[in-house]
Amino acid sequence: MIKQVMILVEGQTEEAFVNRVLQPYLNEKGIYLSTTMVCTKKVKGVRRHRGGIGDYNQVKRDLAALLKSSHFNLITTFLDYYGLPSNFPGQSTLPNGDCYAKVAHLEKELKQDIGSTNFYPFVMLHEFETMIFCDIYSLSDFFSDKIRRLDRLNNIFNEYKNPELINNSRETAPSKRILAELENYEKPLHGPIAIKNIGIDKIRKLCPHFNEWLNYIESFQVS
């Protein structure tokens, strides 16, 4: 039986990643993905999208609409931990501890707030560019003249147990680190291609929280 999964994503880069990379990967396992971006603006009833989420209510509204559909067996999310709005469920009660404890708390609170058995939340640690740090040289096709800068980024990868632990301050989030070395890096253009070059299997090995999400998508039972 083919599983029908809808992923609510944060922006165009994540949408391209799902459509170009993740969907072909999971199609081979009998899982069909659809994707839609969080609507962050409406003009006379027309949906508009822009990068980033300014208000949790935008996410909640879109999830509520998706959960009314009978087309999908599972609704999930692909949202960056870095930059979540302050009114996101669990933000005001974040526990002490490492980032895994914090993201687990946020996902638990999100699932409780949405209140559906057909919903499985996923928040990416710490953002999309985390996956690029699984092999920073995946950007070398675009920045072949900046190998030393890629080497410096790779040294950052080597400082951490895994890429998901590269932290999320305004100065040290994965995307900020890449931009500090590669000022011409463009997330929507370079990101999905770099991820495709790396391959989902390698990312799963290096990013345990991301792997946990895919394990759930692959193993949940259609009722």
Coordinates of C-alpha atoms in Angstrom, one line a residue:
M1 CA 0.0 0.0 0.0
I2 CA 1.3 3.4 -0.9
K3 CA 1.6 5.9 2.0
Q4 CA 0.5 9.4 1.3
V5 CA 2.4 12.0 3.3
M6 CA 2.1 15.8 3.3
I7 CA 5.0 17.9 4.6
L8 CA 4.4 21.5 5.7
V9 CA 7.7 23.3 5.0
E10 CA 9.1 26.6 6.0
G11 CA 10.2 27.9 2.6
Q12 CA 11.2 27.4 -1.0
T13 CA 14.5 25.7 -0.2
E14 CA 12.9 23.0 2.0
E15 CA 10.2 22.6 -0.7
A16 CA 12.8 22.0 -3.3
F17 CA 14.7 19.6 -1.1
V18 CA 11.5 17.5 -0.5
N19 CA 10.5 17.5 -4.2
R20 CA 13.9 16.9 -5.7
V21 CA 15.7 14.8 -3.2
L22 CA 13.5 13.3 -0.5
Q23 CA 10.5 12.3 -2.7
P24 CA 12.5 10.2 -5.1
Y25 CA 14.3 8.5 -2.2
L26 CA 11.0 7.6 -0.4
N27 CA 9.1 6.8 -3.6
E28 CA 11.2 3.7 -3.9
K29 CA 9.8 2.6 -0.5
G30 CA 6.2 3.1 -1.5
I31 CA 5.9 6.5 0.2
Y32 CA 4.5 9.4 -1.8
L33 CA 5.3 12.9 -0.6
S34 CA 3.4 16.1 -1.2
T35 CA 4.6 19.4 0.1
T36 CA 3.3 22.9 0.8
M37 CA 4.8 26.0 2.2
V38 CA 3.6 27.8 5.3
C39 CA 1.4 30.7 4.2
T40 CA 2.8 33.8 5.8
K41 CA 0.7 36.4 4.0
K42 CA -2.6 36.7 2.3
V43 CA -3.6 39.4 -0.2
K44 CA -7.4 39.5 -1.0
G45 CA -7.7 35.8 -0.3
V46 CA -4.6 34.8 -2.3
R47 CA -1.9 32.8 -0.5
R48 CA 1.5 34.4 -0.4
H49 CA 4.8 32.9 0.9
R50 CA 8.0 34.4 2.1
G51 CA 11.0 33.0 4.0
G52 CA 10.8 32.4 7.7
I53 CA 7.8 32.1 10.1
G54 CA 6.9 35.2 12.1
D55 CA 4.0 33.7 14.0
Y56 CA 3.1 30.2 15.1
N57 CA -0.5 30.8 14.3
Q58 CA 0.5 30.7 10.6
V59 CA 1.7 27.1 11.1
K60 CA -1.3 26.1 13.2
R61 CA -3.8 27.5 10.7
D62 CA -2.2 25.6 7.8
L63 CA -1.9 22.3 9.7
A64 CA -5.5 22.5 10.7
A65 CA -6.5 22.9 7.1
L66 CA -4.3 20.0 5.9
L67 CA -5.6 17.7 8.6
K68 CA -9.2 18.2 7.3
S69 CA -8.1 16.5 4.0
S70 CA -8.7 12.8 3.5
H71 CA -6.0 12.5 0.9
F72 CA -3.1 12.0 3.4
N73 CA -2.3 9.2 5.8
L74 CA 0.2 11.4 7.7
I75 CA 0.8 15.2 8.0
T76 CA 4.3 16.3 9.2
T77 CA 6.5 19.4 9.2
F78 CA 9.9 20.5 8.2
L79 CA 10.7 23.6 10.2
D80 CA 14.0 25.0 11.4
Y81 CA 14.7 25.1 15.1
Y82 CA 16.7 28.2 14.5
G83 CA 14.4 31.2 14.2
L84 CA 11.2 29.6 15.5
P85 CA 8.7 32.3 16.6
S86 CA 8.5 33.1 20.3
N87 CA 4.9 31.9 20.5
F88 CA 5.7 28.5 19.2
P89 CA 4.4 25.8 21.6
G90 CA 7.0 25.0 24.3
Q91 CA 9.2 28.0 23.7
S92 CA 8.4 29.6 27.0
T93 CA 9.1 26.3 28.9
L94 CA 12.2 25.0 27.2
P95 CA 14.1 22.6 29.5
N96 CA 17.7 22.8 30.4
G97 CA 20.0 20.4 28.6
D98 CA 21.2 19.8 25.1
C99 CA 19.5 20.7 21.9
Y100 CA 18.0 17.2 21.6
A101 CA 16.0 17.7 24.9
K102 CA 14.9 21.1 23.7
V103 CA 13.7 20.0 20.3
A104 CA 11.9 17.0 21.7
H105 CA 10.1 19.3 24.1
L106 CA 9.0 21.6 21.3
E107 CA 7.8 18.7 19.1
K108 CA 5.9 17.2 22.0
E109 CA 4.2 20.5 22.7
L110 CA 3.4 21.1 19.1
K111 CA 1.9 17.6 18.7
Q112 CA -0.2 18.2 21.8
D113 CA -1.4 21.6 20.6
I114 CA -2.4 20.2 17.2
G115 CA -4.1 17.2 18.8
S116 CA -4.3 14.8 15.9
T117 CA -3.1 11.2 15.7
N118 CA -2.4 11.7 12.0
F119 CA 0.2 14.4 12.8
Y120 CA 3.9 13.8 13.5
P121 CA 6.0 17.0 14.1
F122 CA 9.5 17.4 13.0
V123 CA 11.8 20.4 13.8
M124 CA 15.2 20.3 12.1
L125 CA 18.3 20.8 14.3
H126 CA 19.3 23.5 13.8
E127 CA 18.3 24.4 10.2
F128 CA 18.5 23.2 6.6
E129 CA 22.2 24.0 6.3
T130 CA 22.9 21.4 9.0
M131 CA 22.7 18.8 6.3
I132 CA 25.2 20.5 4.1
F133 CA 27.8 20.2 6.9
C134 CA 27.5 16.4 6.5
D135 CA 29.9 17.1 3.5
I136 CA 30.7 20.7 3.1
Y137 CA 32.6 19.8 -0.1
S138 CA 29.3 19.2 -1.7
L139 CA 29.5 22.9 -2.4
S140 CA 32.8 22.7 -4.3
D141 CA 31.1 22.6 -7.7
F142 CA 29.9 26.2 -7.0
F143 CA 33.0 27.4 -5.0
S144 CA 35.9 25.5 -6.5
D145 CA 38.1 28.6 -6.1
K146 CA 37.4 28.7 -2.4
I147 CA 38.8 25.4 -1.2
R148 CA 40.6 26.9 1.8
R149 CA 37.3 28.4 2.9
L150 CA 35.6 25.0 2.5
D151 CA 38.4 23.5 4.5
R152 CA 37.7 26.0 7.4
L153 CA 34.0 25.0 7.3
N154 CA 35.0 21.3 7.3
N155 CA 37.1 22.0 10.4
I156 CA 33.9 23.3 12.1
F157 CA 32.2 20.0 11.3
N158 CA 35.1 18.1 12.9
E159 CA 34.6 20.1 16.1
Y160 CA 31.2 18.5 16.8
K161 CA 30.0 15.0 17.4
N162 CA 27.5 15.4 14.6
P163 CA 26.2 18.3 12.4
E164 CA 23.0 18.7 14.4
L165 CA 25.0 20.0 17.3
I166 CA 26.3 23.0 15.4
N167 CA 24.6 25.6 17.4
N168 CA 21.9 28.2 16.6
S169 CA 22.9 31.7 17.8
R170 CA 22.7 34.5 15.3
E171 CA 26.4 34.3 14.7
T172 CA 27.0 30.6 14.8
A173 CA 24.0 29.0 13.1
P174 CA 25.0 26.7 10.2
S175 CA 23.8 29.1 7.6
K176 CA 25.7 32.0 9.2
R177 CA 28.9 30.0 9.3
I178 CA 28.6 29.2 5.6
L179 CA 27.8 32.8 4.7
A180 CA 30.8 34.0 6.7
E181 CA 33.1 32.0 4.4
L182 CA 31.0 31.9 1.2
E183 CA 29.3 35.3 0.9
N184 CA 27.7 34.3 -2.5
Y185 CA 26.0 31.2 -1.0
E186 CA 22.4 31.2 -2.0
K187 CA 20.2 28.8 0.0
P188 CA 17.5 28.1 -2.7
L189 CA 20.0 27.7 -5.5
H190 CA 22.9 25.9 -3.9
G191 CA 21.2 24.1 -1.0
P192 CA 19.1 21.4 -2.6
I193 CA 21.8 20.5 -5.2
A194 CA 24.4 20.2 -2.4
I195 CA 22.1 17.9 -0.4
K196 CA 21.5 15.8 -3.5
N197 CA 25.2 15.4 -4.0
I198 CA 25.6 14.3 -0.4
G199 CA 22.8 11.7 -0.5
I200 CA 20.1 11.0 2.1
D201 CA 21.8 7.9 3.4
K202 CA 24.9 9.8 4.5
I203 CA 22.8 12.5 6.1
R204 CA 20.8 9.8 8.0
K205 CA 24.0 8.4 9.4
L206 CA 25.3 11.7 10.7
C207 CA 22.0 13.4 11.8
P208 CA 20.2 11.2 14.3
H209 CA 17.2 13.4 14.8
F210 CA 16.6 13.7 11.0
N211 CA 17.0 9.9 10.8
E212 CA 14.4 9.4 13.5
W213 CA 12.0 11.5 11.5
L214 CA 12.5 9.4 8.3
N215 CA 12.3 6.2 10.4
Y216 CA 8.9 7.2 11.5
I217 CA 7.7 8.1 8.0
E218 CA 8.9 4.7 6.8
S219 CA 7.5 2.6 9.6
F220 CA 4.1 4.2 10.5
Q221 CA 1.1 2.0 9.7
V222 CA -1.7 3.1 7.5
S223 CA -5.0 2.7 9.4

